[in-house]
Structure formats: C-alpha cells, structure tokens
Coordinates of C-alpha atoms in Angstrom, one line a residue:
M108 CA 32.2 22.1 1.9
A109 CA 32.1 19.6 -0.9
A110 CA 33.7 16.3 -0.3
T111 CA 36.9 15.4 -2.1
M112 CA 36.4 13.2 -5.1
T113 CA 38.5 10.0 -5.0
G114 CA 38.3 6.7 -6.8
E115 CA 36.8 5.1 -3.6
R116 CA 34.2 7.9 -3.2
R117 CA 32.8 7.2 -6.7
L118 CA 31.0 4.2 -5.5
E119 CA 28.0 5.9 -4.0
P120 CA 26.0 6.4 -7.3
A121 CA 26.6 2.7 -8.2
V122 CA 25.7 1.5 -4.7
A123 CA 22.4 3.6 -4.8
V124 CA 21.5 2.2 -8.1
A125 CA 22.2 -1.4 -7.1
V126 CA 20.1 -1.1 -4.0
G127 CA 17.2 0.6 -5.8
L128 CA 17.1 -1.9 -8.6
A129 CA 17.6 -4.9 -6.4
V130 CA 14.7 -4.2 -4.2
F131 CA 12.6 -3.3 -7.3
L132 CA 13.4 -6.6 -9.0
L133 CA 12.8 -8.5 -5.7
V134 CA 9.3 -7.0 -5.4
Q135 CA 8.4 -7.6 -9.0
V136 CA 9.6 -11.2 -9.0
T137 CA 7.8 -11.9 -5.7
A138 CA 4.5 -10.3 -7.1
Y139 CA 4.9 -12.1 -10.4
T140 CA 5.3 -15.4 -8.7
L141 CA 2.3 -14.9 -6.5
V142 CA 0.0 -13.6 -9.3
G143 CA 1.3 -15.6 -12.2
A144 CA 1.3 -12.5 -14.4
F145 CA 2.6 -8.9 -14.5
E146 CA 0.3 -6.4 -12.8
Y147 CA 0.6 -3.0 -11.1
P148 CA -0.4 -2.9 -7.4
L149 CA -2.8 0.1 -8.0
D150 CA -5.2 0.6 -10.8
D151 CA -4.7 4.3 -10.9
V152 CA -2.0 3.9 -13.6
Y153 CA -4.7 2.7 -16.0
I154 CA -6.4 6.1 -15.6
H155 CA -3.4 7.7 -17.1
L156 CA -3.2 5.1 -19.8
A157 CA -6.9 5.7 -20.7
V158 CA -6.2 9.5 -20.9
A159 CA -3.1 8.9 -23.0
E160 CA -5.3 6.8 -25.4
Q161 CA -7.6 9.7 -25.8
I162 CA -4.8 12.2 -26.3
S163 CA -3.4 10.0 -29.1
A164 CA -6.8 10.2 -30.7
G165 CA -6.9 13.9 -30.3
G166 CA -9.1 14.1 -27.2
Y167 CA -8.5 14.5 -23.5
G168 CA -10.3 12.3 -21.0
V169 CA -11.3 8.6 -20.7
N170 CA -14.2 8.4 -23.2
P171 CA -14.1 9.4 -27.0
G172 CA -15.6 12.7 -27.6
E173 CA -15.9 13.8 -24.0
Y174 CA -13.4 16.1 -22.3
T175 CA -12.7 15.3 -18.6
S176 CA -9.7 15.9 -16.3
A177 CA -9.3 12.4 -14.7
A178 CA -5.5 12.6 -14.4
S179 CA -3.8 14.4 -11.5
S180 CA -0.6 14.9 -13.3
P181 CA -0.5 17.5 -16.1
I182 CA 2.4 16.0 -18.0
Y183 CA 2.4 12.2 -17.2
P184 CA -0.4 11.1 -19.5
F185 CA 1.4 12.8 -22.4
L186 CA 4.5 10.7 -21.7
L187 CA 2.3 7.5 -21.9
V188 CA 1.1 8.2 -25.5
P189 CA 3.6 6.0 -27.2
F190 CA 2.1 2.6 -28.1
A191 CA -1.5 3.7 -27.2
G192 CA -3.9 1.1 -28.5
A193 CA -1.2 -1.7 -28.7
A194 CA -0.5 -4.5 -26.2
L195 CA 2.8 -2.8 -25.3
H196 CA 1.0 0.3 -24.0
A197 CA 0.5 -1.3 -20.6
Y198 CA 4.3 -1.4 -20.1
V199 CA 5.1 2.1 -21.0
P200 CA 4.6 3.3 -17.4
L201 CA 7.0 0.5 -16.2
V202 CA 9.7 1.8 -18.6
W203 CA 9.4 5.4 -17.5
N204 CA 9.5 4.3 -13.8
V205 CA 12.5 2.0 -14.2
V206 CA 14.4 4.9 -16.0
A207 CA 13.4 7.4 -13.3
L208 CA 14.4 5.0 -10.5
I209 CA 17.8 4.7 -12.0
L210 CA 18.2 8.5 -12.4
C211 CA 16.9 9.1 -8.9
A212 CA 19.5 6.7 -7.5
V213 CA 22.3 8.2 -9.6
L214 CA 21.5 11.7 -8.4
W215 CA 21.1 10.7 -4.8
G216 CA 24.5 8.9 -5.0
R217 CA 26.2 12.0 -6.4
I218 CA 24.5 14.3 -3.8
V219 CA 25.8 12.2 -1.0
Q220 CA 29.2 11.8 -2.7
N221 CA 29.7 15.5 -2.8
A222 CA 28.2 16.4 0.6
V223 CA 29.6 13.8 2.9
Q224 CA 33.3 13.5 3.6
D225 CA 33.2 10.4 5.9
R226 CA 33.2 7.4 3.5
R227 CA 31.3 5.1 5.8
V228 CA 28.5 7.6 6.4
A229 CA 28.3 8.4 2.6
L230 CA 28.0 4.7 1.7
A231 CA 25.4 4.3 4.5
L232 CA 23.3 7.1 3.1
A233 CA 23.8 5.8 -0.4
V234 CA 22.2 2.5 0.7
L235 CA 19.6 4.1 2.9
G236 CA 18.4 6.7 0.4
P237 CA 16.6 4.5 -2.2
L238 CA 15.0 2.6 0.7
A239 CA 14.0 5.7 2.7
F240 CA 12.5 7.3 -0.3
N241 CA 10.6 4.0 -1.3
L242 CA 12.0 4.2 -4.9
A243 CA 11.1 0.6 -5.6
G244 CA 7.6 0.9 -4.3
I245 CA 6.7 4.0 -6.4
A246 CA 8.4 2.5 -9.4
Q247 CA 6.2 -0.6 -9.1
V248 CA 3.1 1.5 -8.9
G249 CA 3.8 2.8 -12.4
M250 CA 2.5 6.3 -11.7
E251 CA 4.3 9.8 -11.9
H252 CA 5.6 9.7 -8.4
T253 CA 9.1 8.4 -9.3
L254 CA 9.4 11.3 -11.7
H255 CA 8.2 13.6 -9.0
V256 CA 10.9 12.5 -6.7
L257 CA 13.4 12.8 -9.6
A258 CA 12.5 16.4 -10.0
G259 CA 13.1 17.1 -6.3
L260 CA 16.4 15.4 -6.3
A261 CA 17.4 17.4 -9.5
V262 CA 16.6 20.5 -7.5
L263 CA 18.8 19.2 -4.6
R264 CA 21.7 18.4 -6.9
G265 CA 21.3 21.8 -8.6
L266 CA 21.4 23.7 -5.3
Q267 CA 24.5 21.7 -4.4
H268 CA 26.1 23.0 -7.6
Q269 CA 24.9 26.5 -6.8
F270 CA 26.4 26.6 -3.4
D271 CA 29.6 24.7 -4.2
D272 CA 30.4 26.2 -7.6
D273 CA 28.3 29.4 -7.6
R274 CA 26.6 28.6 -10.8
L275 CA 22.9 28.1 -11.8
H276 CA 22.9 24.5 -13.0
W277 CA 20.5 23.1 -15.5
L278 CA 19.3 20.4 -13.1
L279 CA 18.1 23.2 -10.7
I280 CA 16.2 24.9 -13.5
A281 CA 14.7 21.8 -14.8
G282 CA 13.7 20.5 -11.4
M283 CA 12.1 23.7 -10.3
V284 CA 10.2 24.3 -13.6
L285 CA 9.1 20.8 -14.4
G286 CA 8.4 19.4 -10.9
P287 CA 5.0 21.1 -10.6
L288 CA 4.0 19.8 -14.0
V289 CA 4.6 16.3 -12.8
R290 CA 2.3 17.0 -9.9
F291 CA 1.0 20.4 -8.6
E292 CA 2.6 19.6 -5.1
G293 CA 5.9 20.2 -6.7
L294 CA 5.3 23.9 -6.1
A295 CA 6.3 23.2 -2.5
V296 CA 9.8 22.1 -3.7
T297 CA 10.0 24.9 -6.2
G298 CA 9.1 27.4 -3.5
G299 CA 11.5 25.9 -1.0
A300 CA 14.4 26.1 -3.6
A301 CA 13.4 29.7 -4.5
L302 CA 13.5 30.6 -0.9
A303 CA 17.0 29.1 -0.5
L304 CA 18.2 31.0 -3.6
A305 CA 16.8 34.2 -2.3
M306 CA 18.5 33.8 1.1
T307 CA 21.8 33.5 -0.5
G308 CA 21.5 36.5 -2.8
R309 CA 20.1 34.9 -5.9
W310 CA 16.6 36.1 -5.3
K311 CA 16.1 37.1 -9.0
A312 CA 16.9 33.6 -10.1
G313 CA 14.7 32.1 -7.4
A314 CA 11.7 34.4 -8.2
S315 CA 12.1 33.9 -11.9
L316 CA 12.1 30.1 -11.7
F317 CA 9.1 30.2 -9.3
A318 CA 7.3 32.5 -11.6
I319 CA 7.9 30.3 -14.7
A320 CA 6.7 27.3 -12.8
L321 CA 3.5 29.1 -11.8
A322 CA 3.0 30.3 -15.3
L323 CA 3.3 26.7 -16.7
V324 CA 0.8 25.5 -14.1
A325 CA -1.5 28.4 -15.0
A326 CA -1.1 27.5 -18.7
F327 CA -2.3 23.9 -17.9
M328 CA -5.3 25.3 -16.0
A329 CA -6.1 27.6 -19.0
F330 CA -5.8 24.5 -21.3
L331 CA -8.4 22.7 -19.1
T332 CA -10.8 25.7 -19.1
S333 CA -10.4 26.0 -22.9
L334 CA -11.9 22.5 -23.0
G335 CA -14.8 23.7 -20.9
L336 CA -13.5 22.0 -17.7
E337 CA -12.7 23.4 -14.2
P338 CA -9.2 24.8 -13.8
L339 CA -8.1 22.1 -11.3
P340 CA -8.4 18.4 -12.4
N341 CA -11.3 16.6 -10.9
S342 CA -8.8 14.1 -9.2
V343 CA -7.1 17.1 -7.5
M344 CA -10.5 18.4 -6.3
A345 CA -11.5 14.9 -5.1
K346 CA -8.3 14.5 -3.1
L347 CA -8.7 18.0 -1.5
A348 CA -12.2 17.1 -0.3
G349 CA -12.8 16.7 3.4
G350 CA -11.8 13.7 5.3
D351 CA -15.3 12.2 4.9
Q352 CA -15.0 12.7 1.1
D353 CA -18.4 14.2 0.8
S354 CA -17.7 18.0 1.2
R355 CA -15.5 20.6 -0.5
F356 CA -12.1 21.4 0.8
S357 CA -11.9 24.3 3.3
L358 CA -8.9 26.2 4.7
L359 CA -10.6 26.0 8.1
E360 CA -10.0 22.3 8.1
L361 CA -6.2 22.6 7.9
P362 CA -5.4 22.3 11.6
M363 CA -7.6 19.2 11.9
K364 CA -6.1 17.8 8.7
L365 CA -2.6 18.2 10.0
A366 CA -3.5 16.7 13.4
A367 CA -5.2 13.7 11.7
Q368 CA -2.3 13.1 9.4
V369 CA 0.3 13.1 12.2
L370 CA -1.8 10.8 14.3
L371 CA -2.6 8.4 11.6
S372 CA 0.7 8.3 9.6
D373 CA 4.2 7.6 11.1
K374 CA 5.6 9.3 7.9
A375 CA 3.7 12.4 8.7
M376 CA 5.1 12.4 12.2
V377 CA 8.6 11.9 10.8
M378 CA 8.1 14.8 8.4
L379 CA 6.9 16.9 11.2
V380 CA 9.9 16.1 13.4
A381 CA 12.3 16.9 10.5
V382 CA 10.5 20.2 9.9
V383 CA 10.7 21.2 13.6
I384 CA 14.3 20.3 13.9
A385 CA 15.2 22.2 10.7
A386 CA 13.3 25.3 12.0
V387 CA 15.1 25.1 15.4
A388 CA 18.4 24.7 13.8
I389 CA 18.0 27.8 11.4
P390 CA 19.3 30.4 14.0
R391 CA 22.3 28.2 14.7
V392 CA 23.8 28.2 11.2
T393 CA 24.6 30.7 8.5
G394 CA 24.9 31.1 4.8
P395 CA 23.8 28.2 2.5
A396 CA 23.1 25.9 5.5
R397 CA 20.5 28.3 6.8
A398 CA 19.0 28.8 3.3
L399 CA 18.8 25.0 2.9
L400 CA 17.0 24.5 6.3
A401 CA 14.6 27.3 5.5
G402 CA 13.7 25.7 2.1
A403 CA 13.2 22.4 3.9
V404 CA 10.8 24.0 6.4
F405 CA 8.9 25.6 3.5
A406 CA 8.5 22.4 1.5
G407 CA 7.8 20.2 4.5
A408 CA 5.3 22.4 6.1
G409 CA 3.5 22.9 2.7
H410 CA 3.0 19.2 2.2
L411 CA 1.9 18.6 5.8
L412 CA -0.8 21.2 5.4
L413 CA -1.9 20.6 1.9
G414 CA -0.5 17.2 0.8
Q415 CA -1.4 13.7 1.5
F416 CA 0.3 10.6 3.1
G417 CA -0.2 7.0 2.2
W418 CA -2.2 4.8 -0.2
F419 CA 0.7 2.7 -1.2
N420 CA 3.0 5.2 0.5
R421 CA 3.5 7.4 -2.5
Y422 CA 2.1 10.9 -2.1
E423 CA 4.6 12.1 0.5
L424 CA 7.8 10.8 -1.0
Y425 CA 8.7 13.8 -3.2
A426 CA 8.5 16.0 -0.1
L427 CA 10.2 13.5 2.3
S428 CA 13.1 13.1 -0.1
F429 CA 13.5 16.8 -0.6
V430 CA 13.2 17.7 3.1
F431 CA 15.6 15.1 4.2
G432 CA 18.0 15.9 1.4
M433 CA 17.9 19.6 2.2
V434 CA 18.5 18.9 5.9
M435 CA 21.4 16.5 5.1
L436 CA 23.1 19.1 2.9
A437 CA 22.7 21.7 5.5
L438 CA 23.9 19.6 8.4
F439 CA 27.0 18.3 6.6
R440 CA 27.9 22.0 5.8
A441 CA 27.6 23.3 9.3
D442 CA 30.0 22.8 12.2
D443 CA 29.1 21.3 15.6
M444 CA 26.2 19.4 14.3
K445 CA 27.2 15.8 15.1
S446 CA 24.2 15.1 17.3
A447 CA 21.8 16.4 14.6
R448 CA 23.6 14.3 11.9
A449 CA 23.3 11.2 14.1
L450 CA 19.6 11.9 14.5
L451 CA 19.3 12.4 10.7
L452 CA 20.8 9.0 10.1
V453 CA 18.3 7.5 12.6
G454 CA 15.5 9.1 10.5
F455 CA 16.9 7.7 7.3
A456 CA 17.2 4.2 8.9
Y457 CA 13.7 4.3 10.3
L458 CA 12.2 5.3 6.9
A459 CA 14.2 2.7 5.1
F460 CA 13.1 -0.1 7.5
S461 CA 9.5 1.1 7.5
Y462 CA 9.1 1.5 3.8
G463 CA 11.2 -1.5 3.0
S464 CA 9.5 -4.0 5.3
W465 CA 6.1 -2.7 4.3
L466 CA 6.8 -3.0 0.6
L467 CA 8.0 -6.6 0.8
Q468 CA 4.8 -7.5 2.4
N469 CA 2.4 -5.4 0.4
G470 CA 3.9 -5.1 -3.1
K471 CA 2.9 -8.7 -4.0
Y472 CA -0.6 -8.5 -2.5
G473 CA -1.2 -5.1 -4.1
A474 CA -0.7 -6.7 -7.5
L475 CA -2.8 -9.7 -6.6
G476 CA -5.6 -7.5 -5.6
I477 CA -5.7 -5.5 -8.8
Y478 CA -5.3 -8.7 -10.9
S479 CA -8.1 -10.4 -9.0
Q480 CA -10.6 -7.6 -8.9
Q481 CA -10.0 -4.8 -11.4
R482 CA -8.7 -7.0 -14.1
N483 CA -11.7 -9.4 -13.9
M484 CA -14.0 -6.4 -14.0
S485 CA -12.3 -5.0 -17.0
T486 CA -12.4 -8.4 -18.9
F487 CA -16.1 -8.8 -18.1
V488 CA -17.0 -5.4 -19.4
K489 CA -14.8 -5.5 -22.5
E490 CA -15.3 -9.1 -23.6
V491 CA -18.7 -10.0 -22.3
Y492 CA -21.0 -7.0 -21.5
R493 CA -19.7 -4.7 -24.2
K494 CA -21.9 -1.7 -23.4
P495 CA -21.7 1.5 -21.4
V496 CA -20.9 0.9 -17.7
A497 CA -20.8 2.9 -14.4
V498 CA -18.0 2.4 -11.8
N499 CA -16.8 4.3 -8.8
D500 CA -13.2 3.2 -9.0
L501 CA -11.9 4.4 -12.4
G502 CA -8.9 2.8 -14.1
Y503 CA -8.7 -0.7 -15.6
V504 CA -12.2 -0.7 -16.8
A505 CA -11.7 2.5 -18.8
W506 CA -8.4 1.7 -20.4
N507 CA -8.6 0.1 -23.9
N508 CA -12.4 0.1 -23.6
P509 CA -14.3 1.4 -26.7
N510 CA -17.5 1.7 -24.8
Y511 CA -18.6 4.6 -22.5
V512 CA -17.4 4.5 -18.8
L513 CA -19.3 6.6 -16.3
D514 CA -17.2 7.5 -13.3
L515 CA -19.6 7.9 -10.3
W516 CA -16.8 9.0 -7.9
G517 CA -16.1 12.0 -10.2
L518 CA -12.6 11.7 -11.4
A519 CA -13.8 11.6 -15.0
S520 CA -17.2 13.2 -14.4
Y521 CA -17.5 16.7 -12.9
R522 CA -21.2 16.3 -12.6
A523 CA -20.7 13.3 -10.4
L524 CA -18.0 15.0 -8.4
S525 CA -19.9 18.1 -7.8
T526 CA -23.1 16.2 -6.9
R527 CA -21.3 13.9 -4.5
L528 CA -19.5 16.8 -2.7
D529 CA -22.2 19.5 -2.9
N530 CA -25.6 17.7 -3.0
P531 CA -25.3 14.0 -2.2
H532 CA -29.1 13.5 -2.0
E533 CA -30.8 10.2 -1.9
G534 CA -30.7 8.5 -5.3
W535 CA -28.2 11.0 -6.8
A536 CA -26.2 8.3 -8.7
D537 CA -29.3 6.9 -10.2
E538 CA -30.1 10.3 -11.9
I539 CA -26.7 10.4 -13.5
V540 CA -26.7 6.8 -14.6
K541 CA -30.2 7.1 -16.2
D542 CA -29.2 10.3 -18.0
A543 CA -26.1 8.4 -19.4
G544 CA -28.2 5.5 -20.5
V545 CA -26.1 3.1 -18.4
E546 CA -27.7 -0.3 -17.3
L547 CA -24.8 -1.7 -15.4
A548 CA -23.1 -0.2 -12.3
M549 CA -20.1 -2.0 -10.6
I550 CA -19.5 -0.3 -7.4
Y551 CA -18.4 -0.4 -3.7
E552 CA -21.7 0.0 -2.1
R553 CA -20.4 2.1 0.8
W554 CA -18.9 4.6 -1.6
I555 CA -22.2 5.4 -3.2
D556 CA -24.3 4.6 -0.2
T557 CA -27.7 6.5 -0.4
G558 CA -26.9 7.5 -4.0
I559 CA -28.0 4.0 -5.2
G560 CA -31.2 4.0 -7.1
A561 CA -34.4 2.7 -5.5
D562 CA -35.0 0.4 -8.4
W563 CA -31.4 -0.9 -8.9
V564 CA -31.2 -4.7 -8.8
K565 CA -28.1 -6.4 -7.4
V566 CA -27.3 -9.1 -9.9
G567 CA -23.8 -10.2 -8.8
T568 CA -20.9 -9.8 -6.4
L569 CA -17.2 -10.1 -7.1
R570 CA -15.4 -10.9 -3.8
Y571 CA -11.6 -10.6 -3.4
T572 CA -10.5 -13.5 -1.3
G573 CA -6.8 -12.9 -1.0
V574 CA -4.8 -11.0 1.6
R575 CA -6.0 -7.5 1.9
A576 CA -4.7 -5.3 -0.9
F577 CA -5.0 -1.7 -1.9
L578 CA -8.6 -1.8 -3.1
G579 CA -11.6 0.5 -2.4
G580 CA -13.3 -2.6 -1.0
Q581 CA -13.2 -6.4 -0.9
V582 CA -16.6 -6.7 -2.6
V583 CA -17.7 -5.2 -5.9
S584 CA -21.5 -5.2 -6.3
F585 CA -22.9 -5.6 -9.8
Y586 CA -26.2 -3.6 -10.1
A587 CA -28.7 -3.6 -13.0
T588 CA -29.8 0.0 -13.0
T589 CA -33.2 -1.1 -14.4
P590 CA -35.2 -4.2 -13.5
E591 CA -35.4 -5.0 -17.1
A592 CA -31.7 -5.4 -17.5
A593 CA -31.3 -7.8 -14.7
P594 CA -32.0 -11.2 -16.3
E595 CA -29.5 -10.8 -19.1
L596 CA -26.9 -9.5 -16.7
R597 CA -27.4 -12.5 -14.4
Q598 CA -26.8 -14.8 -17.4
Q599 CA -23.7 -13.0 -18.5
I600 CA -22.2 -13.0 -15.0
A601 CA -22.9 -16.7 -14.7
D602 CA -21.3 -17.4 -18.0
F603 CA -18.2 -15.3 -17.0
A604 CA -17.8 -16.8 -13.5
P605 CA -15.6 -19.8 -14.5
R606 CA -13.2 -17.4 -16.3
V607 CA -12.4 -15.4 -13.2
V608 CA -8.7 -15.2 -12.5
G609 CA -6.7 -14.7 -9.3
A610 CA -8.0 -14.7 -5.7
A611 CA -11.6 -13.9 -6.5
D612 CA -15.1 -15.3 -6.5
L613 CA -17.9 -14.1 -8.8
R614 CA -21.4 -15.0 -7.8
V615 CA -24.8 -14.4 -9.3
E616 CA -27.3 -12.7 -7.0
D617 CA -30.6 -14.4 -7.5
A618 CA -33.9 -12.5 -8.0
P619 CA -35.8 -11.8 -4.7

C-alpha cells in the first residue's frame, strides 16, 4: 500500500538529491585538486564524443568517410552531438550526467516516499539509494550509465503508479521503451517489467511495450547493416568475447562466466543473493508483490548470465538498482516480511559502503590516470605527429583528431576485431597496420602480443607513475611499424617529452 503523503514525508527526494550531488561534487573537487584540471576517469567517453563528431558531419564512426560501430549505446552518441568540434564539446557528457543524476535521485526519493510508511526507514533508503547505486561514480565517468539507471528507475516509478493507481504511467512506457536504446542490456529491465505487468493482468500492455523496445533495437541493428556493418556494435561483440578476450562468445560458456563473476565480484554475489531471496519469496506473496519479485528475478538473472560487472563499477548498476528497487517495492507491500526487509536494508548499506568508499579512493586516481596517459598520447598525436596512428585503447586519441585512427582492439575496426577473435595469428596486427599505411602504433604490448610485426621498432615508452588507475596498462609502447619511420619518431618523442603532463614519464627507446 502506498505511504501517506505528509509534509514531513516529502523530504525523501530532496535528501536523495542532496546526497547524490554532495558525493559527486566531493569526488570532482578531489580529482580536480589532484590532477590540476578537469578529466574523466575513463577514456571511453571520448569514443562517444568522437562518434558524435562524425554524426554531426553526416557520418557514423570515429574516422571521416569510414563507417564503424565503436559505441555500445545506440542513442548516447546522438545526445552528444551539440557543440561537436568546439571546446565545450568535452563537457556535454558532464551536463547530461549531472541532469541524469538529479533525475535519478528525485525518482528514487519519490519511489521510497510512496512505498515506505516508516519515516526513519524511508529517510535511510533515501540516503542509501544514491550511494548504493553509485550515482556519483557513473556520473563522473560521463558515459551513458547514469541514463541507463534513470530508465530503470522510471520503470520502477511507473510500476508503482500502475499498482497503486491502476494506470499505465508515461514513466513506465518511456523507461521500458527507451532503456534498451541507452544500452542493449536494458531489455532485461523491460522484460522484467513486462513480466510483472503480465502477472497482474496487463499482459497486453507488457507484451506491447516489450515488442516496441525490441523493434527499436532491431531498427538500430538495421541501421548498422544499412551502413555495411554487423548488426551488433563492435564494442558489444568485444565485450561478449570469452574471458581471455581472444575468442567468440558461446552460450556454453555461461555457467563458467556466472561462476567467475560471482567469485571475482562482490557485487555479482550481492546480485545473486538478491535474486535467490526474491525467487524464494515469490510463493509467499501474492498479487503485485509476487509480480515485482518475478520481474526482479528475470532482470537480475539476465544480467548475471549475459551482463558484466566492474571496470569502474558501472556495468551492473542499472540491474542492481532495478532488482533492489523491485524487491523493496515487493517487500514493503507484503505482510510478515520484517526479516526480509531488514536483510534488504543490510544489502543497501553494504552496497553504499562498498561503492562509496571505493569511489572516494579511485575517482581521483582514475582521472589522474587518463590525464597522465591518454591525454598525453592524444596531444602528441594531434600536435606533434599529425599522421595516421594505430592504438589498441580507442578514445582520447580519436576525439577531435583530423587524422586517421586505426583501432587494433577492434571497437572501430571489424577487421581487427574479427582477426583478433577468429584468427590471431603471428603478426596479424602488422598486416592491418601496413594495409592502412600507418607508421606509428601506440599499444599495450600484452594486448597485441604475437600480433606485433617482426620488423616493428620500439621507439618510446610512456609510463604512468601514479597510483594505479583504470588503464589497460601502466606502460604504453610506441612502435615504428617500419624501420624507416623510427628515426623521425624518436626525435618527435624526445621533443615532446618535456611537455608531458601529470604523473607520467615519456622516454625514447634507443636503436639497438
């Protein structure tokens, strides 16, 4: 039953917003103080910015005149088109994420306000929610994940309206339909909500909304194929690859993938426990509470099997927030669930502490790592080298770069992706680099491994010297892909070395 609205009870949205923004500002100020400049803690956001640049120019990819599907989100690069090519472009993701953070907090506050009658418990959940869902962390990243959580919370609030007022609210429609366009994993939330609607007699609405979401995803896939690309973005295929990242995804790997995730990630363990508790509780409740728990099991199990956890604690948050929200709504609707509610609060508190303490430590060093490594690489390529370049960590180097960028990991090159996954023979990267006419490769050696060409010459190393951040490696190796290109590159690296910023050291590798 919905909680009674009183003057005192209207504090929850304001409290949630205050907590989310306070942590976000604390992390940003701490990072800025350490770095001395604004920077994102991951360079993935620059992939989306690079794609947005090409969209604004009438293309789709990271290089002019070349179609590639480097972005994992169908809709997010289009939201970043404003100010493409201008200095303000780098801050567009920040604006979207701050707005999404505030809206997430408002929705969560209203969900708690209407679901929980006990004022103290409601305020506790209003405080814990933004921390447990790591809203400040994903907003700092500048990617689409805050919008992804927002879509799930919109679905939660819409289901609350549906079950309290018996009306199909626009928030439910928008969240179910648009969530999968933010990230494909949103289909787990849409499916969970459709199941909940079906179990309460609104199966036509649930099936229709799920069908519309699927149709929009299919339309995006058709858009990719119309450009001569694969129906799934390269980045999605890369993330679906096996644990060793050198093989195609196989359904036979799901049990091992689930086991590995639970063993390696405490968040995966928490998700699994929540799903199990929800599944066990389903026979003990009736009506909307049962439907909510079933939807939580569907979404949580879907992410555990097909989704990812980690890498700045961002991939799982849409599912964690939805599952915990669905379980909360169910438990506070059902009678005789005091023990389960107490366990739920423990889960919220654990996630809030785990994410919060982790973020305060890593948010600042993530920004320092990108500033010290990726920004230096980007500046060197754009202001000194000014020619086509190959990388295996796409992002900063590609954004705002008029010269060709070859992605050897494959997010922006299906040839590189398919070769790496299907036929990673000795010297495979050399063949692709030579065909593209690229004479400089800046790589993490262990990522390319035997793909490095036999005649490549190491001409420099960029070493990150700060506290470990979210980088593919501490050392980036600069390779001349032909011996003839080595002397000029060594000179350019030597000239640029004094300009290196942050916690980094750039050194020339002398000729053998």
